[in-house]
Coordinates of C-alpha atoms in Angstrom, one line a residue:
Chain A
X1 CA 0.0 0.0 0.0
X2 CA 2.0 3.2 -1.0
X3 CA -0.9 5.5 0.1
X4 CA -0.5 7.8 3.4
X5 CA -0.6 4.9 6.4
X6 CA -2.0 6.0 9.6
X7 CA -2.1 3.8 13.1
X8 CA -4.3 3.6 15.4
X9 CA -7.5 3.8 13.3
X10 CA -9.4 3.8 16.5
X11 CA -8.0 5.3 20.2
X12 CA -9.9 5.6 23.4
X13 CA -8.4 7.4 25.9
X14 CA -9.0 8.3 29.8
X15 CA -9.7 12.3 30.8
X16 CA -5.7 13.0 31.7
X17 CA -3.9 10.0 29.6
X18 CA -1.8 11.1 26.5
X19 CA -2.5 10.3 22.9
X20 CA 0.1 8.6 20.4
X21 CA -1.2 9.4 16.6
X22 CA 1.5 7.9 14.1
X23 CA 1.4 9.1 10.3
X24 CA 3.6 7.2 8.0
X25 CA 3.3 9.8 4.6
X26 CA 3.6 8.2 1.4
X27 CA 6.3 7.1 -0.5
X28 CA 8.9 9.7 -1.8
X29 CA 6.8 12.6 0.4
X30 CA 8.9 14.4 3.0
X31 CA 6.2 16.8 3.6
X32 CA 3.5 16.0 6.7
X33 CA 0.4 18.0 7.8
X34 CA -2.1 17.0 10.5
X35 CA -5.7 18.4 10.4
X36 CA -8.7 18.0 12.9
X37 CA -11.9 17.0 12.4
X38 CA -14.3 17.8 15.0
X39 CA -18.3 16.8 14.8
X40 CA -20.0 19.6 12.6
X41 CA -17.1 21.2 11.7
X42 CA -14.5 21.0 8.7
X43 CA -11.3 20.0 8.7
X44 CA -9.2 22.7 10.2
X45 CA -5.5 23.0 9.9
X46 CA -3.0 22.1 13.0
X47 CA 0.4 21.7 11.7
X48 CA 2.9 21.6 8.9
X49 CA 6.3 19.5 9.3
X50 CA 9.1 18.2 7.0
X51 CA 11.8 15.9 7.9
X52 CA 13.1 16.8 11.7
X53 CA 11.4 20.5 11.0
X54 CA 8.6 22.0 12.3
X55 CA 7.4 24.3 9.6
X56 CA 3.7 26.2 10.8
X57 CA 2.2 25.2 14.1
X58 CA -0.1 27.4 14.0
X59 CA -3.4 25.8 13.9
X60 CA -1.9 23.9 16.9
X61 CA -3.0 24.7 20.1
X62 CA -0.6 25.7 22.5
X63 CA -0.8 23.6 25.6
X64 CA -0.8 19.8 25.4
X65 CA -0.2 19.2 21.6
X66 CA 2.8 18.5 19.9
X67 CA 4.2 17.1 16.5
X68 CA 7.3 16.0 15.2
X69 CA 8.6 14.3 12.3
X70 CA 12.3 12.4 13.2
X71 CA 14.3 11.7 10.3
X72 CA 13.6 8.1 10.8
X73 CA 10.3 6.8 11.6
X74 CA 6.4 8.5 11.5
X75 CA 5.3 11.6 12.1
X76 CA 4.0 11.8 15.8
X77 CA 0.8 13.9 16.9
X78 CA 1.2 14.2 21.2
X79 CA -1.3 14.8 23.0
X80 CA -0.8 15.0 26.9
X81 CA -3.4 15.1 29.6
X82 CA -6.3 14.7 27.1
X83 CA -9.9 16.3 27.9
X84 CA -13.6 15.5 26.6
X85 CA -12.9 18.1 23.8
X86 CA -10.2 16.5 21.8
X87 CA -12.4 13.8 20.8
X88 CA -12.2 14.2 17.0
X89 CA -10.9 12.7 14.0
X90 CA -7.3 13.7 13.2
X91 CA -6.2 13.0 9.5
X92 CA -2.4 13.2 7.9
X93 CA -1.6 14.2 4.9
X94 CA 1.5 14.4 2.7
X95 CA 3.0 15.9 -0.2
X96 CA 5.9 15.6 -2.1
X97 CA 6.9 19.4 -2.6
X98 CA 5.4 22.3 -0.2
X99 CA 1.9 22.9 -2.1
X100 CA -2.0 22.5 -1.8
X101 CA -2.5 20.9 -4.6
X102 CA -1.1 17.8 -4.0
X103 CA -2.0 16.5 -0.5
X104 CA -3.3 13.4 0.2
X105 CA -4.9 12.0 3.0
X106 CA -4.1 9.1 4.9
X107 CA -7.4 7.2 6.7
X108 CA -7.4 8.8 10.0
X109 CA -7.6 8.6 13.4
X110 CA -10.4 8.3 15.7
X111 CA -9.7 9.6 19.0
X112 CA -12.5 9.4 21.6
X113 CA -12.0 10.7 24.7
X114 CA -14.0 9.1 28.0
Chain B
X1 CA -9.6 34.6 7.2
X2 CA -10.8 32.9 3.9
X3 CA -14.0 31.1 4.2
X4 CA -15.6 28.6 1.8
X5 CA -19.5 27.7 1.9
X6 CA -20.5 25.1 0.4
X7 CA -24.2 24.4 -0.4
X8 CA -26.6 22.5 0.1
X9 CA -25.5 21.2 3.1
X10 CA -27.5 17.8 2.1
X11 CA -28.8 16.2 -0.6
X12 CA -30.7 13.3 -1.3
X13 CA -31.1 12.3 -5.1
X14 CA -32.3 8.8 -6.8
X15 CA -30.1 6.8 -9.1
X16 CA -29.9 8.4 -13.0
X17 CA -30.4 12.2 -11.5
X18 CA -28.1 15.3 -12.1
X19 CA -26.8 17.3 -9.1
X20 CA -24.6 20.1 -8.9
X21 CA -22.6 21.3 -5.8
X22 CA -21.7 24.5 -4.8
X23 CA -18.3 26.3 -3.5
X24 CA -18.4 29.7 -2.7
X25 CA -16.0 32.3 -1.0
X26 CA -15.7 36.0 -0.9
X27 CA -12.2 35.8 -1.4
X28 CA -10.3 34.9 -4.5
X29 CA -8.0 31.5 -4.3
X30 CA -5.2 30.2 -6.1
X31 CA -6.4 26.9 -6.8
X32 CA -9.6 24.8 -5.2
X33 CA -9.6 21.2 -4.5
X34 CA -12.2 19.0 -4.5
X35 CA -12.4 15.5 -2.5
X36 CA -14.6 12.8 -1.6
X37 CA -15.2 11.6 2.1
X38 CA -17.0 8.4 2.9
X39 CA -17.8 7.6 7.0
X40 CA -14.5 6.7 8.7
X41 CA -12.0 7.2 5.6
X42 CA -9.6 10.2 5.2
X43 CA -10.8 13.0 2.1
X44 CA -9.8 11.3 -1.4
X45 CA -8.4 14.6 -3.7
X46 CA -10.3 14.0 -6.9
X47 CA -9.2 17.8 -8.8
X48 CA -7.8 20.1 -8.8
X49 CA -8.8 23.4 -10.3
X50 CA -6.3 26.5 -11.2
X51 CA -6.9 28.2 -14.0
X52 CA -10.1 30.8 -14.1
X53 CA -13.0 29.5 -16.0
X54 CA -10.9 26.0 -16.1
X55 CA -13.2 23.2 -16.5
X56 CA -12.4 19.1 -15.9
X57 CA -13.8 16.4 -16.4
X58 CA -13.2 13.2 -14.5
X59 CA -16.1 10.6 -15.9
X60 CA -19.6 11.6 -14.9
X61 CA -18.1 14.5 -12.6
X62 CA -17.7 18.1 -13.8
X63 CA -15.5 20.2 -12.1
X64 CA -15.6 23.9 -13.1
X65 CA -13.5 27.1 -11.6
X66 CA -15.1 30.3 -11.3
X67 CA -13.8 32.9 -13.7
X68 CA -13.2 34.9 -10.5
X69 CA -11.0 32.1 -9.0
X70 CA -13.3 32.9 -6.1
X71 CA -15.9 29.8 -6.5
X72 CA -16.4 26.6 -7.6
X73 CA -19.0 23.6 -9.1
X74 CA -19.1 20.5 -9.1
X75 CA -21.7 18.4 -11.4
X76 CA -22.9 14.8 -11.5
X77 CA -24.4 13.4 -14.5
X78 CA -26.7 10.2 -14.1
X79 CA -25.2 9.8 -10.3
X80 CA -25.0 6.1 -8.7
X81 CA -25.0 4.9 -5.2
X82 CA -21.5 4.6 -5.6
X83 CA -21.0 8.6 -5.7
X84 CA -22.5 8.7 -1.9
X85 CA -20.4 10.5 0.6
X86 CA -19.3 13.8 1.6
X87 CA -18.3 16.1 -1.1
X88 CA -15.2 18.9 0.8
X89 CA -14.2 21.6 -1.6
X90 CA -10.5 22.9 -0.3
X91 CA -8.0 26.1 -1.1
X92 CA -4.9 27.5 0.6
X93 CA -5.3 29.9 2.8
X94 CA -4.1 31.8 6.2
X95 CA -1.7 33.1 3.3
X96 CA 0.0 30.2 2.7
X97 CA 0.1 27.9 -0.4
X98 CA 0.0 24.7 2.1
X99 CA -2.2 25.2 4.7
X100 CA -5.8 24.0 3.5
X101 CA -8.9 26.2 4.3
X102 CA -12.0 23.6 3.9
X103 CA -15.9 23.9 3.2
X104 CA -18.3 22.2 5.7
X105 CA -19.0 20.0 3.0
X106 CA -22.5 18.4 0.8
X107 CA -23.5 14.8 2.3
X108 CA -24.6 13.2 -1.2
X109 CA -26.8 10.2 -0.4
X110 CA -27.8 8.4 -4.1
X111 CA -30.7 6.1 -3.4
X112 CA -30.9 2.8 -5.9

């Protein structure tokens, strides 16, 4: 499967535990972003990262959620101490050069939050 | 910010009918994508529109660009079941040419 890979497909997570989301972009892509989807609302922007850089965080917010993208490995979507309102669906995608035109989504994950 | 409505926010069509989809901003974009979201998969990018005015084809889908760059359509001919799922119409935006502003979307639900 050379599409954009993402693990878990399904999370739950206790009020206070931290969240693991894993993006593995496709082939010959070295460029990563993570949006959220929450329940009537569109996919909104969180971050952009290429290999060991954060690029734009700013759709991120600022306490509790991190990203990074090692030069080895997945990207990794952190979320620490996790409350009621981070249950969403968070979706990677990649692209091979830094534009909008080209990103493509991997299946998401679905984080609930109990 | 740069905001894209899409509309209707529903619709529910027998096999064999037309639709058309709408994307709409206020503000003009560089390009607009179009994808396809069915319940628990990521968006699938089916276009991608750049030129004013552009149309594409892609099958029974139509896929035209404003000639203000500032909305978009999207037209089924003889739609199937198969076509069900949420329709997302996508541009740059926050002054970027990365960061993907997004509709709310059209739920298409094709009866047989």
């Amino acid at each position: 499967n050379a599409g954009v890979m993402q693990n878990p497909r399904h999370l739950v997570r206790r009020r206070g535990q931290e969240a693991r989301l894993r993006c593995s972009p496709m082939k010959g892509h070295s460029h990563v972003y993570w949006y959220r989807q929450l329940p009537e609302e569109g996919l909104k922007f969180m971050v952009y990262l290429q290999k060991e850089n954060i690029i734009d965080e700013s759709g991120m917010p600022k306490e509790r959620f991190s990203a990074e993208f090692p030069k080895e490995g997945p990207s990794i979507l952190r979320i620490q101490q996790v409350v009621r309102g981070d249950s969403a669906a968070y979706f990677c995608a990649s692209s091979k050069g830094r534009s909008s035109g080209e990103q493509y989504f991997g299946p998401g994950t679905r984080l609930t939050v109990t | 910010t740069q905001l894209l409505e899409q509309s209707p926010q529903f619709l529910s069509i027998q096999e064999g009918e037309n639709l058309t989809v709408y994307c709409n901003s206020s503000s003009v974009f560089s390009s607009l994508q179009w994808y396809r979201q069915e319940p628990g998969e990521g968006p699938v990018l089916l276009v991608t529109v750049v030129t004013g005015g552009e149309v594409k084809k892609l099958k029974r889908l139509t896929f035209q660009f404003g000639d203000a760059r500032k909305d978009s359509s999207l037209h089924i001919t003889a739609a199937q079941p198969g076509d069900t799922g949420l329709y997302l119409c996508a541009g740059p935006g926050g002054g970027s040419n990365y960061k993907l502003t997004f509709g709310k979307g059209t739920l298409l639900t094709v009866n047989p």
